[in-house]
Coordinates of C-alpha atoms in Angstrom, one line a residue:
Chain Q
M13 CA -97.0 -47.6 34.6
K14 CA -95.3 -48.8 37.8
R15 CA -91.6 -48.5 37.0
V16 CA -89.6 -46.5 34.6
I17 CA -85.8 -46.9 34.1
V18 CA -83.7 -44.3 32.5
C19 CA -80.3 -45.2 31.1
Y20 CA -77.7 -42.5 31.0
K21 CA -74.0 -42.2 30.2
W22 CA -71.4 -40.3 32.1
V23 CA -69.0 -38.9 29.4
L24 CA -65.9 -36.7 29.2
D25 CA -66.8 -33.1 28.4
G26 CA -65.7 -32.6 24.7
A27 CA -65.2 -28.8 25.4
D28 CA -62.3 -29.7 27.6
I29 CA -60.5 -32.0 25.2
R30 CA -57.5 -30.6 23.5
V31 CA -55.9 -31.7 20.2
D32 CA -52.2 -32.0 19.9
K33 CA -51.5 -30.2 16.6
I34 CA -48.5 -32.4 15.7
T35 CA -49.5 -35.9 16.8
R36 CA -53.3 -35.1 16.3
K37 CA -53.9 -37.1 19.5
L38 CA -56.5 -36.1 22.0
D39 CA -55.5 -34.8 25.4
V40 CA -58.3 -35.7 27.8
E41 CA -56.2 -34.9 30.9
K42 CA -58.2 -31.8 31.8
A43 CA -61.6 -33.1 30.7
K44 CA -64.2 -33.3 33.4
W45 CA -67.0 -36.0 33.5
I46 CA -70.4 -34.7 32.7
L47 CA -73.9 -36.1 31.9
N48 CA -74.3 -36.9 28.3
E49 CA -76.3 -33.9 27.0
F50 CA -78.9 -36.0 25.2
D51 CA -79.6 -37.9 28.4
R52 CA -81.1 -34.8 30.0
N53 CA -84.0 -35.2 27.7
A54 CA -84.4 -38.9 28.6
I55 CA -84.4 -38.1 32.3
E56 CA -86.9 -35.3 31.8
A57 CA -89.2 -37.6 29.8
G58 CA -89.1 -40.0 32.8
V59 CA -89.7 -37.2 35.3
R60 CA -92.9 -36.1 33.4
I61 CA -94.2 -39.7 33.4
K62 CA -93.6 -39.9 37.1
A63 CA -95.5 -36.6 37.6
S64 CA -98.5 -38.0 35.8
T65 CA -98.5 -41.6 37.0
G66 CA -96.6 -41.6 40.3
C67 CA -94.4 -44.4 39.0
E68 CA -91.0 -45.3 40.4
L69 CA -88.2 -43.6 38.4
I70 CA -84.8 -45.3 38.5
G71 CA -81.6 -44.2 36.7
I72 CA -78.9 -46.7 35.7
T73 CA -75.5 -46.2 34.2
A74 CA -72.4 -48.3 33.4
G75 CA -68.9 -47.0 32.9
V76 CA -65.5 -46.8 34.6
D77 CA -65.9 -43.8 36.9
T78 CA -69.6 -43.2 37.3
E79 CA -70.2 -42.9 41.1
E80 CA -70.1 -39.1 41.1
S81 CA -72.8 -39.0 38.4
S82 CA -75.5 -39.9 41.0
K83 CA -75.9 -36.4 42.5
N84 CA -76.2 -34.9 39.1
V85 CA -78.9 -37.1 37.8
L86 CA -80.8 -37.4 41.1
S87 CA -81.1 -33.6 41.2
R88 CA -82.9 -33.9 37.9
G89 CA -85.7 -35.8 39.4
L90 CA -84.8 -39.5 39.5
D91 CA -85.8 -41.4 42.7
A92 CA -82.7 -43.7 42.9
V93 CA -79.6 -44.6 40.9
H94 CA -77.8 -47.9 40.3
F95 CA -74.3 -47.6 38.8
L96 CA -71.8 -50.1 37.6
N97 CA -68.1 -49.5 37.3
D98 CA -66.0 -52.2 35.6
P99 CA -62.9 -52.2 33.4
I100 CA -65.0 -54.1 30.8
M101 CA -66.7 -50.7 30.1
Q102 CA -63.4 -49.0 29.1
G103 CA -63.9 -48.3 25.4
A104 CA -66.8 -50.7 25.4
D105 CA -68.6 -51.2 22.1
S106 CA -72.4 -51.0 21.9
R107 CA -72.7 -54.8 22.3
T108 CA -71.0 -54.8 25.6
T109 CA -72.8 -51.7 26.9
S110 CA -76.2 -53.0 26.0
K111 CA -75.5 -56.4 27.5
V112 CA -74.3 -54.8 30.8
L113 CA -77.3 -52.5 31.0
A114 CA -79.7 -55.3 30.1
G115 CA -78.1 -57.4 32.9
M116 CA -78.7 -54.5 35.3
I117 CA -82.3 -54.1 34.3
D118 CA -82.9 -57.8 34.8
K119 CA -81.3 -57.7 38.2
L120 CA -83.5 -54.8 39.2
G121 CA -86.6 -56.9 38.2
G122 CA -87.3 -55.3 34.8
A123 CA -89.4 -52.2 34.0
D124 CA -92.6 -51.2 32.2
L125 CA -90.7 -48.6 30.2
V126 CA -87.0 -48.1 29.6
I127 CA -85.9 -44.7 28.3
C128 CA -82.7 -44.0 26.5
S129 CA -81.6 -40.9 24.6
E130 CA -81.0 -40.8 20.9
A131 CA -77.2 -41.2 21.3
S132 CA -74.1 -40.3 23.3
D133 CA -72.1 -37.2 22.7
D134 CA -68.8 -39.1 22.5
E135 CA -69.6 -42.3 20.4
Y136 CA -72.9 -41.3 18.7
A137 CA -73.5 -45.0 17.8
Q138 CA -77.3 -44.8 18.3
Q139 CA -77.5 -48.5 19.1
T140 CA -78.1 -49.0 22.8
S141 CA -81.9 -48.5 22.9
A142 CA -82.8 -51.0 20.1
R143 CA -80.2 -53.5 21.3
L144 CA -81.5 -53.3 24.8
A145 CA -85.0 -54.0 23.6
A146 CA -83.9 -57.1 21.7
L147 CA -81.9 -58.4 24.6
L148 CA -84.7 -57.9 27.2
G149 CA -87.4 -59.1 24.8
Y150 CA -89.2 -55.8 25.1
A151 CA -90.8 -53.8 22.3
S152 CA -88.5 -51.2 20.6
V153 CA -89.6 -47.7 19.6
T154 CA -86.8 -45.4 18.6
Y155 CA -86.6 -41.6 17.9
V156 CA -89.6 -40.8 20.0
Q157 CA -90.7 -37.1 20.0
S158 CA -93.9 -37.4 22.1
I159 CA -95.3 -39.8 24.7
E160 CA -98.9 -40.1 25.8
L161 CA -100.1 -42.6 28.3
S162 CA -103.7 -43.9 28.2
G163 CA -104.4 -46.8 30.6
D164 CA -102.0 -49.6 29.8
Q165 CA -101.3 -48.2 26.3
I166 CA -98.4 -46.0 25.4
K167 CA -98.9 -43.8 22.4
L168 CA -95.8 -42.5 20.8
S169 CA -94.8 -40.4 17.9
R170 CA -91.6 -41.2 16.1
K171 CA -89.5 -38.6 14.3
L172 CA -88.2 -40.3 11.1
D173 CA -86.4 -39.1 8.0
D174 CA -89.6 -38.9 5.9
G175 CA -92.0 -37.6 8.6
A176 CA -93.7 -38.8 11.7
E177 CA -94.9 -42.2 12.6
D178 CA -97.6 -42.7 15.3
V179 CA -97.4 -46.0 17.2
E180 CA -99.1 -47.8 20.1
V181 CA -97.7 -50.4 22.4
A182 CA -99.2 -52.2 25.4
E183 CA -96.2 -54.1 26.8
A184 CA -92.8 -53.5 28.2
T185 CA -90.9 -51.2 25.9
V186 CA -87.5 -49.6 25.4
I187 CA -87.7 -46.2 23.7
S188 CA -85.1 -43.7 22.6
V189 CA -86.1 -40.0 22.7
V190 CA -85.0 -37.2 20.4
P191 CA -83.9 -33.8 21.9
D192 CA -87.0 -32.0 20.8
I193 CA -89.2 -34.1 23.1
N194 CA -88.8 -31.7 26.0
D195 CA -86.8 -28.8 27.3
P196 CA -85.2 -30.0 30.6
P197 CA -85.1 -27.4 33.3
I198 CA -81.9 -26.6 35.3
P199 CA -82.2 -28.3 38.7
S200 CA -83.1 -25.9 41.5
L201 CA -81.0 -25.5 44.7
K202 CA -83.6 -27.5 46.6
Q203 CA -83.3 -30.3 44.1
I204 CA -79.5 -30.3 44.2
L205 CA -79.6 -30.5 48.1
G206 CA -82.3 -33.1 48.0
A207 CA -80.3 -35.3 45.7
K208 CA -77.8 -36.0 48.5
K209 CA -80.6 -37.8 50.5
K210 CA -81.6 -40.1 47.6
P211 CA -80.2 -43.7 47.3
S212 CA -77.3 -44.4 45.0
T213 CA -76.2 -48.0 44.8
A214 CA -73.3 -49.8 43.2
I215 CA -73.9 -53.0 41.2
A216 CA -70.9 -55.2 40.5
L217 CA -70.5 -57.0 37.2
A218 CA -70.2 -60.3 39.2
E219 CA -73.8 -59.7 40.4
L220 CA -75.1 -60.1 36.9
D221 CA -75.4 -63.3 34.9
V222 CA -71.8 -64.4 34.7
T223 CA -72.2 -66.9 31.8
E224 CA -72.9 -64.1 29.3
D225 CA -70.1 -63.2 26.9
R226 CA -70.0 -59.4 27.2
S227 CA -66.5 -58.7 25.7
S228 CA -66.2 -55.9 23.1
Q229 CA -65.9 -57.2 19.5
L230 CA -64.8 -53.9 18.1
R231 CA -61.2 -53.1 18.6
T232 CA -60.1 -49.4 18.5
E233 CA -57.0 -49.0 16.3
S234 CA -56.6 -45.3 16.7
V235 CA -58.4 -42.1 17.7
L236 CA -57.0 -39.0 16.0
A237 CA -58.2 -35.5 15.1
P238 CA -58.9 -35.3 11.3
E239 CA -56.2 -33.7 9.2
V240 CA -57.5 -30.4 8.0
A241 CA -55.9 -29.7 4.7
R242 CA -57.6 -26.3 4.1
K243 CA -55.7 -23.3 2.8
K244 CA -57.0 -21.0 5.5
I245 CA -56.6 -17.8 3.5
Q246 CA -58.3 -14.8 5.1
L247 CA -59.1 -12.5 2.2
T248 CA -59.9 -9.5 4.4
A249 CA -56.6 -9.7 6.3
G250 CA -54.6 -6.5 6.5
G251 CA -57.5 -4.2 6.0
V252 CA -58.6 -5.4 2.6
S253 CA -62.1 -4.0 1.8
I254 CA -65.0 -6.4 1.5
V255 CA -65.5 -5.3 -2.2
D256 CA -61.8 -6.2 -3.0
A257 CA -62.0 -9.4 -0.9
V258 CA -65.1 -10.5 -2.9
I259 CA -63.3 -9.9 -6.2
K260 CA -60.3 -11.9 -5.0
L261 CA -62.6 -14.7 -3.9
K262 CA -64.3 -14.9 -7.3
Q263 CA -60.9 -15.2 -8.9
Q264 CA -59.7 -17.9 -6.5
L265 CA -62.9 -19.9 -7.0
T266 CA -62.6 -19.6 -10.7
S267 CA -59.0 -20.8 -10.8
D268 CA -60.0 -23.7 -8.4
G269 CA -62.5 -24.6 -11.1
V270 CA -65.5 -24.7 -8.7
L271 CA -67.6 -21.9 -10.3
Chain L
M12 CA -68.9 -68.7 -1.5
S13 CA -69.4 -65.9 1.0
T14 CA -72.3 -63.5 0.8
Q15 CA -72.8 -59.8 1.7
W16 CA -76.1 -58.2 2.4
I17 CA -77.2 -54.7 1.8
I18 CA -80.3 -53.3 3.5
A19 CA -81.7 -49.9 2.8
E20 CA -84.9 -48.0 2.9
T21 CA -84.5 -46.6 -0.6
A22 CA -83.2 -48.0 -3.9
S23 CA -80.9 -45.0 -4.3
L24 CA -79.2 -45.6 -0.9
A25 CA -79.0 -49.3 -1.7
A26 CA -77.1 -48.5 -4.9
E27 CA -74.6 -46.5 -2.9
L28 CA -74.0 -49.4 -0.4
L29 CA -73.6 -51.6 -3.4
R30 CA -70.4 -49.8 -4.3
G31 CA -69.0 -50.4 -0.9
A32 CA -69.9 -54.1 -1.0
R33 CA -68.6 -54.6 -4.6
E34 CA -65.3 -52.8 -3.8
L35 CA -64.6 -55.4 -1.0
Q36 CA -65.1 -58.3 -3.5
R37 CA -66.5 -60.7 -0.9
G38 CA -68.8 -62.9 -2.9
T39 CA -72.4 -62.4 -3.9
V40 CA -74.5 -59.4 -2.9
V41 CA -78.1 -59.8 -1.8
A42 CA -80.1 -56.6 -1.4
F43 CA -83.1 -55.9 0.9
V44 CA -84.7 -52.7 -0.2
G45 CA -87.7 -50.6 0.9
G46 CA -90.5 -50.1 -1.6
D47 CA -92.0 -52.6 -4.0
N48 CA -90.6 -55.2 -6.5
T49 CA -89.7 -52.3 -9.0
S50 CA -87.5 -50.8 -6.3
A51 CA -85.8 -54.1 -5.6
A52 CA -85.4 -54.8 -9.3
S53 CA -83.7 -51.5 -9.9
V54 CA -81.0 -52.5 -7.3
V55 CA -80.4 -55.7 -9.3
A56 CA -80.1 -53.6 -12.4
H57 CA -77.5 -51.6 -10.5
G58 CA -75.5 -54.7 -9.8
A59 CA -76.9 -56.7 -6.9
D60 CA -77.1 -60.5 -7.5
S61 CA -80.6 -60.8 -6.2
A62 CA -83.0 -58.6 -4.2
F63 CA -85.9 -58.7 -1.8
A64 CA -88.5 -55.9 -1.5
L65 CA -89.4 -54.7 2.0
P66 CA -92.4 -52.4 1.5
L67 CA -93.6 -50.3 4.4
Q68 CA -96.7 -52.2 5.6
P69 CA -99.7 -50.5 7.1
G70 CA -99.8 -51.1 10.9
A71 CA -96.2 -52.3 11.1
M72 CA -92.8 -50.6 11.6
W73 CA -90.3 -51.2 8.9
E74 CA -87.9 -52.5 11.6
D75 CA -90.3 -55.4 12.1
Y76 CA -88.6 -57.0 9.1
T77 CA -85.6 -57.6 11.5
Y78 CA -87.0 -60.9 12.7
A79 CA -87.5 -62.3 9.2
L80 CA -84.0 -61.0 8.3
A81 CA -82.4 -62.6 11.4
E82 CA -83.9 -66.0 10.4
K83 CA -82.5 -65.6 6.9
A84 CA -79.1 -64.5 8.2
A85 CA -78.9 -67.7 10.2
I86 CA -79.0 -69.6 6.9
D87 CA -77.1 -67.3 4.6
L88 CA -74.4 -66.4 7.1
P89 CA -73.5 -63.1 5.4
S90 CA -70.0 -61.9 6.4
L91 CA -70.9 -58.2 6.1
I92 CA -74.3 -56.6 6.4
W93 CA -74.4 -53.0 5.0
V94 CA -77.3 -51.0 6.3
G95 CA -78.3 -47.5 5.0
A96 CA -78.1 -45.2 8.0
T97 CA -81.6 -43.7 7.9
K98 CA -83.3 -43.6 11.2
R99 CA -85.3 -46.8 10.5
G100 CA -82.1 -48.4 9.1
R101 CA -80.1 -47.6 12.2
S102 CA -82.7 -49.0 14.4
L103 CA -83.0 -52.2 12.3
A104 CA -79.2 -52.6 12.3
A105 CA -79.0 -52.4 16.1
L106 CA -81.9 -54.8 16.6
L107 CA -80.4 -57.3 14.1
A108 CA -76.9 -56.9 15.7
A109 CA -78.4 -57.8 19.1
I110 CA -80.3 -60.8 17.8
L111 CA -77.3 -62.1 15.8
D112 CA -75.0 -61.2 18.8
C113 CA -72.6 -59.5 16.4
P114 CA -70.8 -56.1 16.3
C115 CA -72.3 -53.1 14.5
I116 CA -70.2 -50.2 13.3
S117 CA -72.3 -47.1 13.2
E118 CA -71.9 -44.8 10.3
G119 CA -68.7 -46.3 9.0
K120 CA -66.6 -44.7 6.3
N121 CA -63.7 -46.0 4.2
I122 CA -64.6 -49.6 4.9
R123 CA -61.8 -52.0 4.1
V124 CA -60.2 -55.3 5.1
V125 CA -56.9 -54.9 6.9
E126 CA -55.0 -58.2 7.8
G127 CA -58.3 -60.1 7.6
R128 CA -60.1 -57.7 9.9
V129 CA -63.1 -55.6 8.7
T130 CA -61.9 -52.0 9.4
A131 CA -63.7 -48.7 9.2
D132 CA -63.3 -45.1 10.1
R133 CA -66.0 -43.4 12.1
M134 CA -66.4 -40.0 13.7
V135 CA -66.4 -39.6 17.5
M136 CA -66.5 -36.8 20.0
G137 CA -68.8 -34.7 17.9
G138 CA -66.5 -34.6 14.9
L139 CA -63.4 -33.8 17.0
A140 CA -61.8 -37.1 16.2
N141 CA -61.7 -39.9 13.7
K142 CA -61.7 -43.4 15.2
V143 CA -60.5 -46.4 13.4
V144 CA -62.2 -49.6 14.5
S145 CA -61.8 -53.2 13.4
T146 CA -63.3 -56.6 14.1
N147 CA -62.7 -60.2 13.1
A148 CA -66.3 -61.3 14.0
P149 CA -67.7 -63.7 11.4
T150 CA -70.7 -61.4 10.8
V151 CA -70.3 -57.6 11.0
I152 CA -73.1 -55.0 10.5
I153 CA -72.1 -51.6 9.3
T154 CA -74.4 -48.6 8.9
V155 CA -73.5 -46.2 6.1
S156 CA -74.8 -42.7 5.6
A157 CA -76.2 -41.4 2.3
G158 CA -73.3 -39.9 0.3
A159 CA -70.6 -42.0 1.7
Y160 CA -70.3 -43.9 -1.5
E161 CA -71.2 -43.0 -5.1
S162 CA -74.0 -44.9 -6.6
Y163 CA -72.8 -48.2 -8.2
S164 CA -73.8 -49.4 -11.6
T165 CA -72.4 -52.3 -13.6
G166 CA -73.3 -50.6 -16.8
P167 CA -75.3 -53.1 -19.0
A168 CA -78.7 -54.0 -17.5
R169 CA -78.5 -57.2 -15.4
S170 CA -81.1 -59.6 -14.1
G171 CA -81.4 -61.6 -10.9
S172 CA -84.2 -62.9 -8.7
V173 CA -86.5 -60.4 -7.1
E174 CA -89.1 -61.3 -4.5
M175 CA -91.0 -59.8 -1.6
L176 CA -89.8 -60.6 1.9
A177 CA -92.6 -61.8 4.2
G178 CA -92.5 -59.8 7.4
T179 CA -93.8 -60.9 10.8
A180 CA -96.0 -58.8 13.0
G181 CA -94.2 -57.0 15.9
K182 CA -95.2 -55.8 19.3
V183 CA -95.8 -52.3 18.1
K184 CA -98.8 -51.1 16.2
V185 CA -98.4 -48.2 13.7
T186 CA -101.6 -46.1 13.8
G187 CA -100.6 -43.3 11.5
R188 CA -97.9 -41.8 9.3
H189 CA -97.5 -38.1 8.5
L190 CA -95.1 -37.6 5.6
T191 CA -93.3 -34.3 5.6
A192 CA -94.8 -32.1 3.0
G193 CA -92.7 -30.7 0.1
S194 CA -90.2 -32.2 -2.2
R195 CA -87.1 -33.8 -0.6
V196 CA -84.0 -32.0 -1.5
N197 CA -81.0 -34.0 -2.6
L198 CA -78.2 -32.0 -1.0
S199 CA -75.7 -34.8 -1.6
A200 CA -76.1 -34.4 -5.3
A201 CA -75.5 -30.6 -5.3
K202 CA -72.3 -29.3 -6.8
R203 CA -72.5 -26.0 -4.8
V204 CA -74.1 -25.4 -1.4
V205 CA -74.6 -22.3 0.6
G206 CA -75.0 -23.0 4.3
V207 CA -76.5 -20.5 6.8
G208 CA -76.0 -20.3 10.5
R209 CA -76.8 -18.4 13.6
G210 CA -75.0 -15.4 12.3
F211 CA -78.3 -14.5 10.6
A212 CA -79.8 -12.3 13.2
E213 CA -83.2 -12.3 11.6
K214 CA -85.0 -14.6 9.2
A215 CA -85.6 -11.8 6.6
N216 CA -81.8 -11.8 5.9
L217 CA -82.1 -15.4 4.6
A218 CA -83.2 -13.8 1.3
L219 CA -79.6 -12.6 0.9
A220 CA -78.3 -16.2 1.1
E221 CA -81.1 -17.3 -1.3
E222 CA -79.9 -14.7 -3.8
L223 CA -76.3 -16.0 -3.5
A224 CA -77.5 -19.6 -3.9
K225 CA -79.4 -18.6 -7.0
A226 CA -76.5 -16.7 -8.5
L227 CA -74.2 -19.7 -7.9
G228 CA -76.8 -22.3 -9.0
A229 CA -76.4 -23.7 -5.4
E230 CA -78.6 -25.5 -3.0
L231 CA -79.4 -23.7 0.3
A232 CA -78.5 -25.6 3.5
C233 CA -78.1 -24.7 7.2
S234 CA -76.6 -25.6 10.6
R235 CA -78.5 -27.6 13.1
P236 CA -79.9 -24.7 15.2
I237 CA -81.4 -23.0 12.2
A238 CA -83.5 -26.1 11.5
E239 CA -84.1 -27.6 14.9
F240 CA -84.4 -24.6 17.3
L241 CA -85.4 -21.7 15.1
N242 CA -87.3 -23.8 12.5
W243 CA -86.3 -21.4 9.8
M244 CA -85.5 -24.2 7.4
P245 CA -86.6 -27.8 7.0
E246 CA -84.5 -30.4 8.9
E247 CA -83.6 -32.2 5.7
R248 CA -81.4 -29.1 4.9
Y249 CA -79.2 -29.1 7.9
I250 CA -75.6 -30.2 7.5
G251 CA -73.7 -32.1 10.2
I252 CA -73.1 -35.5 11.8
S253 CA -76.7 -36.1 12.6
G254 CA -78.0 -34.4 9.4
Q255 CA -76.7 -34.3 5.9
I256 CA -73.1 -35.2 5.0
I257 CA -72.2 -33.7 1.7
K258 CA -69.2 -33.4 -0.6
P259 CA -69.9 -30.6 -3.1
D260 CA -67.3 -28.8 -5.2
L261 CA -68.0 -25.6 -3.3
Y262 CA -69.4 -25.0 0.2
I263 CA -69.9 -21.5 1.4
A264 CA -70.7 -21.2 5.2
V265 CA -72.3 -17.9 6.1
G266 CA -72.6 -16.9 9.7
I267 CA -71.7 -20.5 10.8
S268 CA -69.4 -20.6 13.9
G269 CA -67.9 -24.0 12.9
Q270 CA -68.9 -26.6 15.6
P271 CA -67.1 -29.9 14.9
Q272 CA -70.4 -31.6 14.3
H273 CA -71.2 -29.2 11.4
V274 CA -67.7 -29.2 9.9
Y275 CA -67.8 -33.0 9.8
G276 CA -70.7 -32.7 7.4
V277 CA -68.6 -30.8 4.8
R278 CA -65.3 -32.3 5.5
D279 CA -65.1 -33.8 2.0
A280 CA -66.1 -30.6 0.1
K281 CA -63.5 -29.6 -2.5
V282 CA -63.4 -25.9 -1.5
V283 CA -64.8 -24.4 1.6
V284 CA -65.5 -20.7 2.1
S285 CA -66.4 -19.0 5.4
I286 CA -68.2 -15.6 5.7
N287 CA -68.3 -14.5 9.3
K288 CA -68.2 -11.3 11.2
D289 CA -66.1 -12.9 13.9
E290 CA -62.5 -13.1 12.9
N291 CA -61.9 -15.9 15.4
A292 CA -64.8 -18.2 14.3
P293 CA -63.5 -21.8 14.2
M294 CA -65.2 -22.1 10.7
N295 CA -62.5 -19.8 9.3
E296 CA -59.8 -22.3 10.5
T297 CA -61.5 -25.1 8.5
S298 CA -62.0 -23.2 5.3
D299 CA -59.9 -22.5 2.3
Y300 CA -61.0 -18.8 2.1
S301 CA -62.6 -16.6 4.6
I302 CA -64.1 -13.1 4.5
V303 CA -64.5 -11.3 7.8
G304 CA -67.4 -8.9 7.6
D305 CA -71.1 -8.2 7.9
L306 CA -73.0 -10.8 5.9
R307 CA -75.5 -8.0 4.8
E308 CA -72.6 -6.4 3.0
V309 CA -70.7 -9.4 1.8
L310 CA -73.5 -11.5 0.4
P311 CA -74.9 -8.9 -2.1
A312 CA -71.4 -8.1 -3.3
L313 CA -70.6 -11.8 -3.8
S314 CA -73.9 -12.5 -5.5
R315 CA -73.2 -9.7 -8.0
A316 CA -69.6 -10.8 -8.6
V317 CA -70.4 -14.5 -9.2
S318 CA -73.6 -14.1 -11.2
K319 CA -71.4 -13.2 -14.2
A320 CA -68.9 -16.0 -13.6
V321 CA -70.9 -19.1 -12.9
C322 CA -71.3 -21.7 -15.6
V323 CA -74.3 -23.6 -14.4

């Protein structure tokens, strides 16, 4: 294992996003950019492989405003970061994202292992890892819960709906890891200070293969908070006792016809 | 004549996708289904025009069928490919989308054609928002979760061709499979569901929720932390975006704070009740009825009250 590339996404913090109660539109004005939470596990998986093999560990990301992500991810143990900012990534679909990331990996000369997380907090499309594998011609193993290296072989356990699947692969592979794979530590002060000295390099879209069509094929028609048509009746309001509230609830559920 | 495909790990999920495909009325429907010929034949009986069996092969991942499917897709040119959103299904869908260089809508709902464009709703931002996406690509892949459509059936038994799809060996070798022990619950079929969350300070108190579920004739479910971090309940019982999405008549959330990703999983329940000691729990805001109080007090009282009322 000579080189591992971790793909990460720089996303808006959902906790800062407000919903306009009348228009149901999202207000992202006050939202800060943060590291996609699932990607902490992907980076930590790379850090552990580096610790056991001494491999090179590179992070890559593509977005519209990703430069400031470098310090964050470098403090988590990556050796170097390559980031790409381009308007094509604004509201990009998974096809665009995976083509841009694959182009970046090609430009960097490929990798023995590419690690993605299960999904992004914002889009939750769960496509990037498998799409990347197909585009790069690498093997694809998704939903990985454990990684074991033995010589040139990678032994992986996948967490699937009906149980676990153990697999082996002996060539360049793209994996996606599930959150239970590890428990990423919070970076130490030393790591945070050390991150400033590590290299962070911009890659322009024009540096990638320009003949490729990378435009998004999915068009966003609207993004609105769902309408909540619930009654919101608090049965214990105004000091009603629990016993009385329970009786009232039983009556309500009976008249709603759900008991 | 245009063609739609449905691809699913199980025949029951395929029968649900079949409804989505039939409602769009876009030509013949060819099904690709996990399991053997019997499984594939049952999807034809449900209303597919023909079906292929994609059994799990020893040594190979189910997703290895992607390459055989991509070759077939180049000939059939399906306009829509519906894929059951199990973990293997999602992976297969993304691989196939990259090979066919087409868009893939992950976990689409309410799939329709608007002004010639395939359009779907999907949840984004952890359930905070609903995004409507559309495309006019000649081939579109859409993954659909279990429970998004009701199982389809034409009524009288039908017949159509059923054959095995020959897979090709991939780059990854499967060396073992460990099926999760125990029967798989079918939460999506339950009429009533009781969900437990982090408000349960100790595992022993789950017995109170079990009693309520028994009195209601309900299935027991939970929020993600209960299954994934505390391991108090099997993962197949957690409700949320990444878990089960259900639409029972009645959902009672006990000690569940109401994170958008959980609420998303019960959005289509007919009636939602929240029992929480925190008056300001977001769950109360997305419920029809809420009772603010200690679950150790509320649950036994509710169990007693409903045990006489429920017609199971």
